[in-house]
mmCIF file of C-alpha atoms in Angstrom:
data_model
loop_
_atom_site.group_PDB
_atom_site.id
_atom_site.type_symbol
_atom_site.label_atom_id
_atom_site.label_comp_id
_atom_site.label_asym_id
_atom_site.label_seq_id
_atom_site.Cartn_x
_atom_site.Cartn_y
_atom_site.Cartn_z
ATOM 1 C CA UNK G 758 -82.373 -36.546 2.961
ATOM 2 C CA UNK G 759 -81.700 -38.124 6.316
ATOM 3 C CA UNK G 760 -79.407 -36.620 9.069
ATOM 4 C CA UNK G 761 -76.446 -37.672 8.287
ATOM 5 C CA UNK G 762 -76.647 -36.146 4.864
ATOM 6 C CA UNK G 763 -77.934 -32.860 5.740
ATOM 7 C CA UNK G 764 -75.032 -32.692 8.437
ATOM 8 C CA UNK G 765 -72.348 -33.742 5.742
ATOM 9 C CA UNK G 766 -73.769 -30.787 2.918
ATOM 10 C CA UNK G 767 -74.094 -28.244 5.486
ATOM 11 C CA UNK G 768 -70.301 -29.035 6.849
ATOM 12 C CA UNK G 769 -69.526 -28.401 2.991
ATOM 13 C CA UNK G 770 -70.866 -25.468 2.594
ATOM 14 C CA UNK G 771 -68.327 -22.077 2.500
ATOM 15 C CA UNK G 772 -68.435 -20.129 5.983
ATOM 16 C CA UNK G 773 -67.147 -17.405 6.549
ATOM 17 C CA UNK G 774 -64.454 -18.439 9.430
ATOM 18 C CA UNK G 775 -63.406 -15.818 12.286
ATOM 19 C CA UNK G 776 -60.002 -14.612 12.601
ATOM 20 C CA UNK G 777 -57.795 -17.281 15.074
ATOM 21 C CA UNK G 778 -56.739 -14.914 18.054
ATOM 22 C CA UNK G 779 -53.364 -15.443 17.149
ATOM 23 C CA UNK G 780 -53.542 -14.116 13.843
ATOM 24 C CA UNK G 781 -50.654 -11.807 12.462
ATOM 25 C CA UNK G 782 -53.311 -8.959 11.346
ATOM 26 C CA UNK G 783 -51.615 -8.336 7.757
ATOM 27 C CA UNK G 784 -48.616 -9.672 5.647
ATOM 28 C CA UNK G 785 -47.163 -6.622 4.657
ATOM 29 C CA UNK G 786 -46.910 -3.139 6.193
ATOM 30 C CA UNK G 787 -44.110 -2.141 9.324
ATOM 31 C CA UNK G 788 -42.671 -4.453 11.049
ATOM 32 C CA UNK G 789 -44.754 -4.158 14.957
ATOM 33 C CA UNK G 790 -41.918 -3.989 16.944
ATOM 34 C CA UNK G 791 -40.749 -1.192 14.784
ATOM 35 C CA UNK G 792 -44.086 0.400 15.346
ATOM 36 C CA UNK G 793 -43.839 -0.030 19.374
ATOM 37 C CA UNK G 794 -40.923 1.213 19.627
ATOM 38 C CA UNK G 795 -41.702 4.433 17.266
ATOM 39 C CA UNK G 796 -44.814 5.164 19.689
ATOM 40 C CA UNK G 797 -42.591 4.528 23.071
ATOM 41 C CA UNK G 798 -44.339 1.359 24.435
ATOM 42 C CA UNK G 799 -41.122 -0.062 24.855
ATOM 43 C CA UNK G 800 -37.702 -1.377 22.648
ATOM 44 C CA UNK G 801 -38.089 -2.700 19.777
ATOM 45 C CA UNK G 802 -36.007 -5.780 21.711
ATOM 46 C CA UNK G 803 -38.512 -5.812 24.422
ATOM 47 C CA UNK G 804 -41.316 -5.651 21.701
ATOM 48 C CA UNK G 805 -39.952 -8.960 20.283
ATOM 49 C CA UNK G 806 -40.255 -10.647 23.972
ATOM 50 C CA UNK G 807 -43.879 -9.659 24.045
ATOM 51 C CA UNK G 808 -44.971 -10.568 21.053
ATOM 52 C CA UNK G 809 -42.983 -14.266 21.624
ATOM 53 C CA UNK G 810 -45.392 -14.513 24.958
ATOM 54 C CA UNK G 811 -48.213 -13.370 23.104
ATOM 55 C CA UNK G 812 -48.742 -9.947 25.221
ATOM 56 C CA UNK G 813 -49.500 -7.771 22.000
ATOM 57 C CA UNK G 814 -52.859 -7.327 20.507
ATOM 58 C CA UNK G 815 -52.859 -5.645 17.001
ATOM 59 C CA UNK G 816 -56.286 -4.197 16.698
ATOM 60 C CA UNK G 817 -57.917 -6.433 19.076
ATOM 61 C CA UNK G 818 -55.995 -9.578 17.304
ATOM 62 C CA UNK G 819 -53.348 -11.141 19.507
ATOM 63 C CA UNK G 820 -50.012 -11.314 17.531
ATOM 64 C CA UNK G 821 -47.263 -14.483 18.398
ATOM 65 C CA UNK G 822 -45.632 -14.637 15.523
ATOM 66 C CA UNK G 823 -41.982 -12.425 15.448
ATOM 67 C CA UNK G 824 -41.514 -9.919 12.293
ATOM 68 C CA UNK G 825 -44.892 -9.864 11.738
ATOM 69 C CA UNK G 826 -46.317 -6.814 10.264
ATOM 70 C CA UNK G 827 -49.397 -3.869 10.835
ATOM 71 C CA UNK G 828 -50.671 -1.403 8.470
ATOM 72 C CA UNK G 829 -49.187 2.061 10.057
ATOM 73 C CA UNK G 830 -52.294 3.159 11.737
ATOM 74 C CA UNK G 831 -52.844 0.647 13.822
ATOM 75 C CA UNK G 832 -54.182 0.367 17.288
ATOM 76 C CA UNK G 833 -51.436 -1.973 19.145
ATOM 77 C CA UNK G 834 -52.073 -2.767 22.650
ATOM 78 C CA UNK G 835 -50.334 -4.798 25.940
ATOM 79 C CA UNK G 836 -51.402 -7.458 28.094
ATOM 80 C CA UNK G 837 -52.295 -6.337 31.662
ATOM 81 C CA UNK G 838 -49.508 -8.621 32.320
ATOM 82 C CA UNK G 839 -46.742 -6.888 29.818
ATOM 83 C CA UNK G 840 -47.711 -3.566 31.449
ATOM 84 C CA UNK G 841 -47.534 -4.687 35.019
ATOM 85 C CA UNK G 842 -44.483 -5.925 34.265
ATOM 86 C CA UNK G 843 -43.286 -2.586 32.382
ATOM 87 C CA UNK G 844 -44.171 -0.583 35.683
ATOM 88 C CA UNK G 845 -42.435 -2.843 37.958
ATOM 89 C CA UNK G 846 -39.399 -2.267 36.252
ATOM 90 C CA UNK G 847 -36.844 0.285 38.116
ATOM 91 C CA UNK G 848 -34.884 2.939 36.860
ATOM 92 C CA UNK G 849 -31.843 4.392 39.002
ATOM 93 C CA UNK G 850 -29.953 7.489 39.205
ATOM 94 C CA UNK G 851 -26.176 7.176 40.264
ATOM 95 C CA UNK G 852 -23.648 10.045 41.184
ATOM 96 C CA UNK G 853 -21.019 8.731 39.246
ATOM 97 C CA UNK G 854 -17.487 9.114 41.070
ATOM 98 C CA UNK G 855 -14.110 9.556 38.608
ATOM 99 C CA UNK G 856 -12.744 6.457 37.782
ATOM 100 C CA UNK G 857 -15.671 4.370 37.134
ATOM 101 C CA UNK G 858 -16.710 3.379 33.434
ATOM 102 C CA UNK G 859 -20.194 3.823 32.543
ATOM 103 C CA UNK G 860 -20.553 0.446 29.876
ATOM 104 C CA UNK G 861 -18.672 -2.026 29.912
ATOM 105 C CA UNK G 862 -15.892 -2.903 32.200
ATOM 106 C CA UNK G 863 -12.552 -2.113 30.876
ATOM 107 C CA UNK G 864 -9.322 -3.398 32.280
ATOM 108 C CA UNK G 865 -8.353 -1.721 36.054
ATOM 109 C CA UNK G 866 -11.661 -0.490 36.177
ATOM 110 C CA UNK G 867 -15.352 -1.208 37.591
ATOM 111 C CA UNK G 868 -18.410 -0.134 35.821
ATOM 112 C CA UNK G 869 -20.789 2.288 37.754
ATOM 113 C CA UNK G 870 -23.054 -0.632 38.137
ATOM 114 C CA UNK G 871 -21.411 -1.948 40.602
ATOM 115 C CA UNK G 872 -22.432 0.573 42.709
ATOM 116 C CA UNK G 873 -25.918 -0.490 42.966
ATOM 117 C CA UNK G 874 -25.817 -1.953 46.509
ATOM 118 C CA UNK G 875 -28.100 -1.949 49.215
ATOM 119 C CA UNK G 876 -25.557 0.164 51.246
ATOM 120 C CA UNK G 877 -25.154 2.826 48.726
ATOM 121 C CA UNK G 878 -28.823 3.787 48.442
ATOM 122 C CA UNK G 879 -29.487 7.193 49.258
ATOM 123 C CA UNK G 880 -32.916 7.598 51.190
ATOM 124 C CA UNK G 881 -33.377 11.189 50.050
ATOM 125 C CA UNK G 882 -35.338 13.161 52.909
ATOM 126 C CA UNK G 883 -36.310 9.971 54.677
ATOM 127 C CA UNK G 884 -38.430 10.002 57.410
ATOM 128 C CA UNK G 885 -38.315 7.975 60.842
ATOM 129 C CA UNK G 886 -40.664 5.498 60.668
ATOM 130 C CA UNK G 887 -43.876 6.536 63.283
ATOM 131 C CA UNK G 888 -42.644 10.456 62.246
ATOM 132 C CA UNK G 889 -45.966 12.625 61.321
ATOM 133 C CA UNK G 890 -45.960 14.907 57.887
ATOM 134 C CA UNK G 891 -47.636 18.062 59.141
ATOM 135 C CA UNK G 892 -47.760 19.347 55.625
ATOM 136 C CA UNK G 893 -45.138 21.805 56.182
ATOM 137 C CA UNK G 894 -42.100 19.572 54.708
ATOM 138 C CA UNK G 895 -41.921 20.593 50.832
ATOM 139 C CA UNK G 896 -39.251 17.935 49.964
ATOM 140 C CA UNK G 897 -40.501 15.709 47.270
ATOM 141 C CA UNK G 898 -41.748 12.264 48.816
ATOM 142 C CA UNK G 899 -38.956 9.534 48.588
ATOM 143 C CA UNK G 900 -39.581 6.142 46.442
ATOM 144 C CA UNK G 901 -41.114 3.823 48.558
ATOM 145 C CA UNK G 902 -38.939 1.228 46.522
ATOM 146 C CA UNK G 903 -36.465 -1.324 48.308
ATOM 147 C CA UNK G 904 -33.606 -2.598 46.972
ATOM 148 C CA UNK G 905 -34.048 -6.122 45.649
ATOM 149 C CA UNK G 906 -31.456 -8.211 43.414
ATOM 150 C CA UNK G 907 -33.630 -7.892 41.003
ATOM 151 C CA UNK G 908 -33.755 -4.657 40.240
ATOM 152 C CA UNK G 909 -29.928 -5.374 39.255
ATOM 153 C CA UNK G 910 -31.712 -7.941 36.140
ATOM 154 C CA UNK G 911 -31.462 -5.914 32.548
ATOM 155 C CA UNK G 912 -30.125 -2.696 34.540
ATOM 156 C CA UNK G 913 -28.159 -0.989 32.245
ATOM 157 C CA UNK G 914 -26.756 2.799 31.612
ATOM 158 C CA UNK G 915 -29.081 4.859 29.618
ATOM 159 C CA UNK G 916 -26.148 6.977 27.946
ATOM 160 C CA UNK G 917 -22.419 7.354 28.654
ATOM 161 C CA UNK G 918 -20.556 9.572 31.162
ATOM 162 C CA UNK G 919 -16.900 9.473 30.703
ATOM 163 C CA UNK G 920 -14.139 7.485 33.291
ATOM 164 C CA UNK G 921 -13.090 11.059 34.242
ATOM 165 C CA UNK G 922 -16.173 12.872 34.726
ATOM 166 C CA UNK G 923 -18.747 12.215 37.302
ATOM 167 C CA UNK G 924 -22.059 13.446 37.826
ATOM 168 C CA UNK G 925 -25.451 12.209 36.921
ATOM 169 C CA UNK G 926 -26.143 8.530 35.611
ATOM 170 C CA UNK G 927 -29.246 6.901 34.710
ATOM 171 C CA UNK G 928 -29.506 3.192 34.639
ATOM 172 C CA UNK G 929 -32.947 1.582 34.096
ATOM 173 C CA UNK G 930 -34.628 -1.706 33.005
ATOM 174 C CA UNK G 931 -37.229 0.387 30.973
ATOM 175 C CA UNK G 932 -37.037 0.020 27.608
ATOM 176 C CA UNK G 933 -39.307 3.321 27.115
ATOM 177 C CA UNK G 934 -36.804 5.409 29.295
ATOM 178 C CA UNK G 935 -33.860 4.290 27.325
ATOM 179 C CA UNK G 936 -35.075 4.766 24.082
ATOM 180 C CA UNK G 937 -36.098 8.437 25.305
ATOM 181 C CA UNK G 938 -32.861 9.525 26.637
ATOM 182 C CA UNK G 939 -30.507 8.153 23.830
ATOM 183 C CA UNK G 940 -32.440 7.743 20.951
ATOM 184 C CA UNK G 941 -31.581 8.805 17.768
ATOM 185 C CA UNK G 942 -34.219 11.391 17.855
ATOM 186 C CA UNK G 943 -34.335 12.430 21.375
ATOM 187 C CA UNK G 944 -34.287 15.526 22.191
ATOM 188 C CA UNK G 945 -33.718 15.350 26.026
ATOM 189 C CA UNK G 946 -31.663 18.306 27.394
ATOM 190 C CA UNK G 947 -28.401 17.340 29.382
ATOM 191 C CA UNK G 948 -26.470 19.714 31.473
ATOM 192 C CA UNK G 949 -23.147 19.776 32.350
ATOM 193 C CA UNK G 950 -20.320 22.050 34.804
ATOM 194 C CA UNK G 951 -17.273 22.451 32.764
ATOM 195 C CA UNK G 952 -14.193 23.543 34.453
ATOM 196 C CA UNK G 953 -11.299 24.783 31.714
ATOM 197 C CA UNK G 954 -7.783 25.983 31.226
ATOM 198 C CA UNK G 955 -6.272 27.870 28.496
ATOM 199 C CA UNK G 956 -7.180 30.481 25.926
ATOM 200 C CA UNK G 957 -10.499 30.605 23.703
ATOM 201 C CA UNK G 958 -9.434 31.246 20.177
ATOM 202 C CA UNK G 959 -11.783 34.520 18.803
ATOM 203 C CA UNK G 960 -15.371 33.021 17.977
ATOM 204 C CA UNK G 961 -14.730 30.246 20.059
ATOM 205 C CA UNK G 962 -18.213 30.852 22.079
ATOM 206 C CA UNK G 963 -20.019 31.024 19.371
ATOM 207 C CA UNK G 964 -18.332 27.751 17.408
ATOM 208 C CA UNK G 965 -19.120 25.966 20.569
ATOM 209 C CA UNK G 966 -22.911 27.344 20.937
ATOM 210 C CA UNK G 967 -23.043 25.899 16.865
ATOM 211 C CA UNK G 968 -20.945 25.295 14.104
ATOM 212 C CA UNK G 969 -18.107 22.317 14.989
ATOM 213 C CA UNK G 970 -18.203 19.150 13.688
ATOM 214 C CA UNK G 971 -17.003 16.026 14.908
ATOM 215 C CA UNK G 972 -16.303 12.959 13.289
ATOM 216 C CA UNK G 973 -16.734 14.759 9.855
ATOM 217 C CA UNK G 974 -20.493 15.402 10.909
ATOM 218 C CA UNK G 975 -21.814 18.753 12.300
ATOM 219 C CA UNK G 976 -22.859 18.869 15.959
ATOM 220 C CA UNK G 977 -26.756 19.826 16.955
ATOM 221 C CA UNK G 978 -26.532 23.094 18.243
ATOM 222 C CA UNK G 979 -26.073 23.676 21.891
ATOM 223 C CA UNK G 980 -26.350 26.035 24.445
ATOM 224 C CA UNK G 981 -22.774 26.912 25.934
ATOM 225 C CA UNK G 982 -22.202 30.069 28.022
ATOM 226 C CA UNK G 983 -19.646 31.014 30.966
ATOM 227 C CA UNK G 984 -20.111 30.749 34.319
ATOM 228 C CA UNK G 985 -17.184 32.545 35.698
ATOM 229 C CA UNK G 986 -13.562 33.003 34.818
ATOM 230 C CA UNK G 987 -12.513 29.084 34.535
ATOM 231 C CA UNK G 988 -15.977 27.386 34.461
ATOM 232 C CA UNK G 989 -18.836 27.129 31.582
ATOM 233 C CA UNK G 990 -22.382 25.442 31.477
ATOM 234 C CA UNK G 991 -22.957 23.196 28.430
ATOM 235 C CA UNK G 992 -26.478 21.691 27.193
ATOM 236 C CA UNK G 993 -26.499 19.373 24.847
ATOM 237 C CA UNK G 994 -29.269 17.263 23.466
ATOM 238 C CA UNK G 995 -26.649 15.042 21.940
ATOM 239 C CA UNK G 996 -24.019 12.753 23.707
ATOM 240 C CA UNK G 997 -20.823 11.838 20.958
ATOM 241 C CA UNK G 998 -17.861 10.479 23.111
ATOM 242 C CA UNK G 999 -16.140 12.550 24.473
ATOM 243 C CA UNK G 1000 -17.834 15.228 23.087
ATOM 244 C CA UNK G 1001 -17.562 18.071 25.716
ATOM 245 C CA UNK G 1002 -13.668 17.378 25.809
ATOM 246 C CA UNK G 1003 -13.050 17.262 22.291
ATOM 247 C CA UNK G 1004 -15.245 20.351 21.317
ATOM 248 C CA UNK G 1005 -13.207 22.390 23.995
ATOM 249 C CA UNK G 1006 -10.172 21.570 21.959
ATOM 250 C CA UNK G 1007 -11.337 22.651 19.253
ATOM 251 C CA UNK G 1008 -11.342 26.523 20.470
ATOM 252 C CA UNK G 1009 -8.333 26.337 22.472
ATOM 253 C CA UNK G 1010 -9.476 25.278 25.680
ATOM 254 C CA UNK G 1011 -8.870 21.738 27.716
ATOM 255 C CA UNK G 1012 -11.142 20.266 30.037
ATOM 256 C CA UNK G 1013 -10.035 19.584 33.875
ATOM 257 C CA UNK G 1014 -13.480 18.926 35.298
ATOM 258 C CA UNK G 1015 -16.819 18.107 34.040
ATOM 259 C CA UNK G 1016 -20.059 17.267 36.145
ATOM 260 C CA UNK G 1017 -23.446 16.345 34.692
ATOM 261 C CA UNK G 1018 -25.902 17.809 36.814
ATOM 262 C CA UNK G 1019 -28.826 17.538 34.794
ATOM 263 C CA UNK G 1020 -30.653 15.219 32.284
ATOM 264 C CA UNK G 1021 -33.862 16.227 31.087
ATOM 265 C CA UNK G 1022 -36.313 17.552 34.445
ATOM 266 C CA UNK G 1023 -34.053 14.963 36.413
ATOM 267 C CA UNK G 1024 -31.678 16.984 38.553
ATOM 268 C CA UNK G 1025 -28.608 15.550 40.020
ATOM 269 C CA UNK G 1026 -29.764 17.970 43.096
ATOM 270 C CA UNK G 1027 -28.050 16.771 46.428
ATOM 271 C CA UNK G 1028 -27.370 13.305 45.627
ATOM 272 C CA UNK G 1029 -24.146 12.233 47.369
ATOM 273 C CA UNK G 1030 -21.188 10.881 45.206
ATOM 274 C CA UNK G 1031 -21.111 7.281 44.855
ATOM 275 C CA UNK G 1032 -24.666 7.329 46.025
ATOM 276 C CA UNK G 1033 -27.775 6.554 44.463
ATOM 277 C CA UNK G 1034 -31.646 6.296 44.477
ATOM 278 C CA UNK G 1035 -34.729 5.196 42.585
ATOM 279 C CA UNK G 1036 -36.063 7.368 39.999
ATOM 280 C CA UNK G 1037 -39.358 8.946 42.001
ATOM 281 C CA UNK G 1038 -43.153 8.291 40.527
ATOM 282 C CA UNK G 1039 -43.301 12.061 40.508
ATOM 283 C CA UNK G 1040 -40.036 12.524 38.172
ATOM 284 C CA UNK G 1041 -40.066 12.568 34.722
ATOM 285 C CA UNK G 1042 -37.208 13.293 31.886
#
C-alpha cells in the first residue's frame, strides 16, 4: 500500500471527534439563562447577552447559541470579561423627594432618574484630599466611584416608591441586585415611616401584621407596629402598588406620609433629599 493509500484508509476510519468549544452541552434540560438567573449570576436578559458574545461556559464548554439548554446540575461559568464587566456596573441609592415617579415618566412629572447628576451626588463623610485617617473616624469609607455618563446606561429602579412618598430608592445596572430586591421570591426586608389619620377599626393591628388581601390575593405577612400616636413602622418583604396606602384603608386609617428608610441592610441613614450616592463595596442588601 503506498502513502497515499494508507493516508486515504486512515482518514476513513471512525474517530472519536472532541466536542467544538462552542458546543450547546445538551438538547434538552433548562433553558441556561433560566438556570443563571435561578443561581443569581445575573438576569435571565443579561444571561441572553452573554451567551450571544460567547461569555458562558457550561461545564467547561463555551455556549453561543440562545435557548440552549443544561442538565440542572450543571457547573455554568463567566468569562473574566462578563464578570469584569458585572463589577463595573454601578448601583445608586436616591432620596426620593414627593413628586417624582419612580418608572416611567408620566405626564407633569420627572422620573427620579433624573436626579442622577454630577451635582446631586452626595460625598457621604468625604474627606479633604491630603487629610490623614488617624483611625479614630468610624464612618464607613465613601465609594471611591465618580460620576460618569455611563453609569446613567441600563440604570434603572430596582422596585417602586410611590409619586407621594419619598425615601429610599435603588437604581442599579446589576442584573443580580435587581433580581434580589424584586424578585418573585425575594425575601428582602423593606422598611417604611407611616404617618396616619383616622380611627383603626378593632383588629386592625393585627389584619395589618397578616390577614388582608389585595387584589383578591392574600398579602405575605408583615411586621406593622406603632410608633407613637399618629405614626407606625411597616416591613414588608413584598412591594404591591400602593400597598401601604391601600392596606391602611382597609382598617380605617389614611395615609398622609410615608418614608422608606430601609431596604434590606441598606439604610437610608443621613442621605439628604434629592441627593444620592453609590452603593458602597462594604454594603450589601
Amino acid at each position: 500500500m503506498n502513502g497515499k493509500s494508507a493516508a486515504s484508509s486512515a482518514s476513513s476510519t471512525p474517530q472519536t471527534q472532541r466536542p467544538r468549544r462552542d458546543e450547546p452541552p445538551v438538547a434538552d434540560g433548562v433553558r441556561i439563562s433560566k438556570l443563571m438567573s435561578e443561581r443569581g449570576l445575573c438576569s435571565r436578559r443579561e444571561a441572553d447577552e452573554h451567551i450571544a458574545h460567547g461569555r458562558v461556559f457550561v461545564n467547561g464548554v463555551r455556549v453561543t447559541e440562545l435557548g440552549a439548554r443544561a442538565a440542572p446540575d450543571s457547573k455554568i461559568t463567566l468569562s473574566r470579561e462578563a464578570r469584569d464587566e458585572q463589577n463595573a456596573r454601578v448601583t445608586i441609592l436616591l432620596h426620593k423627594p414627593i413628586g417624582y415617579v419612580s418608572g416611567q415618566p408620566e405626564p407633569g412629572f420627572r422620573p427620579a432618574a433624573s436626579l442622577i447628576e454630577a451635582a446631586s451626588q452626595w460625598h457621604e463623610h468625604g474627606k479633604k484630599k491630603g487629610a490623614l485617617n488617624n483611625g479614630t473616624d468610624r464612618h464607613p469609607k465613601a465609594s471611591p466611584l465618580t460620576f460618569s455618563s455611563g453609569h446613567l446606561r441600563g440604570l434603572a429602579p430596582a422596585g417602586r416608591l410611590d409619586i407621594d412618598s419619598t425615601g429610599l430608592l435603588v437604581l442599579t445596572q446589576d442584573g443580580r441586585i435587581a433580581k434580589q430586591l424584586i424578585g418573585d421570591d425575594s425575601k428582602i426586608e423593606k422598611e417604611y415611616l407611616v404617618r396616619v389619620s383616622g380611627t383603626l377599626i378593632e383588629n386592625g393591628l393585627a389584619l395589618l401584621n397578616h390577614g388582608l388581601s389585595l387584589d383578591g390575593k392574600p398579602l405575605r405577612p408583615a411586621h406593622v407596629e406603632w410608633l407613637n400616636d399618629d405614626q407606625l413602622r411597616f416591613i414588608l418583604c413584598e412591594g404591591k402598588k400602593r400597598q401601604i396606602r391601600r392596606m391602611c384603608e382597609q382598617v380605617g386609617l389614611k395615609v398622609v406620609g410615608l418614608k422608606r428608610v430601609r431596604i434590606g441592610n441598606v439604610r437610608l441613614g443621613s442621605l439628604p433629599i434629592g441627593k444620592w450616592r453609590y452603593l458602597r463595596e462594604d454594603e450589601a442588601f
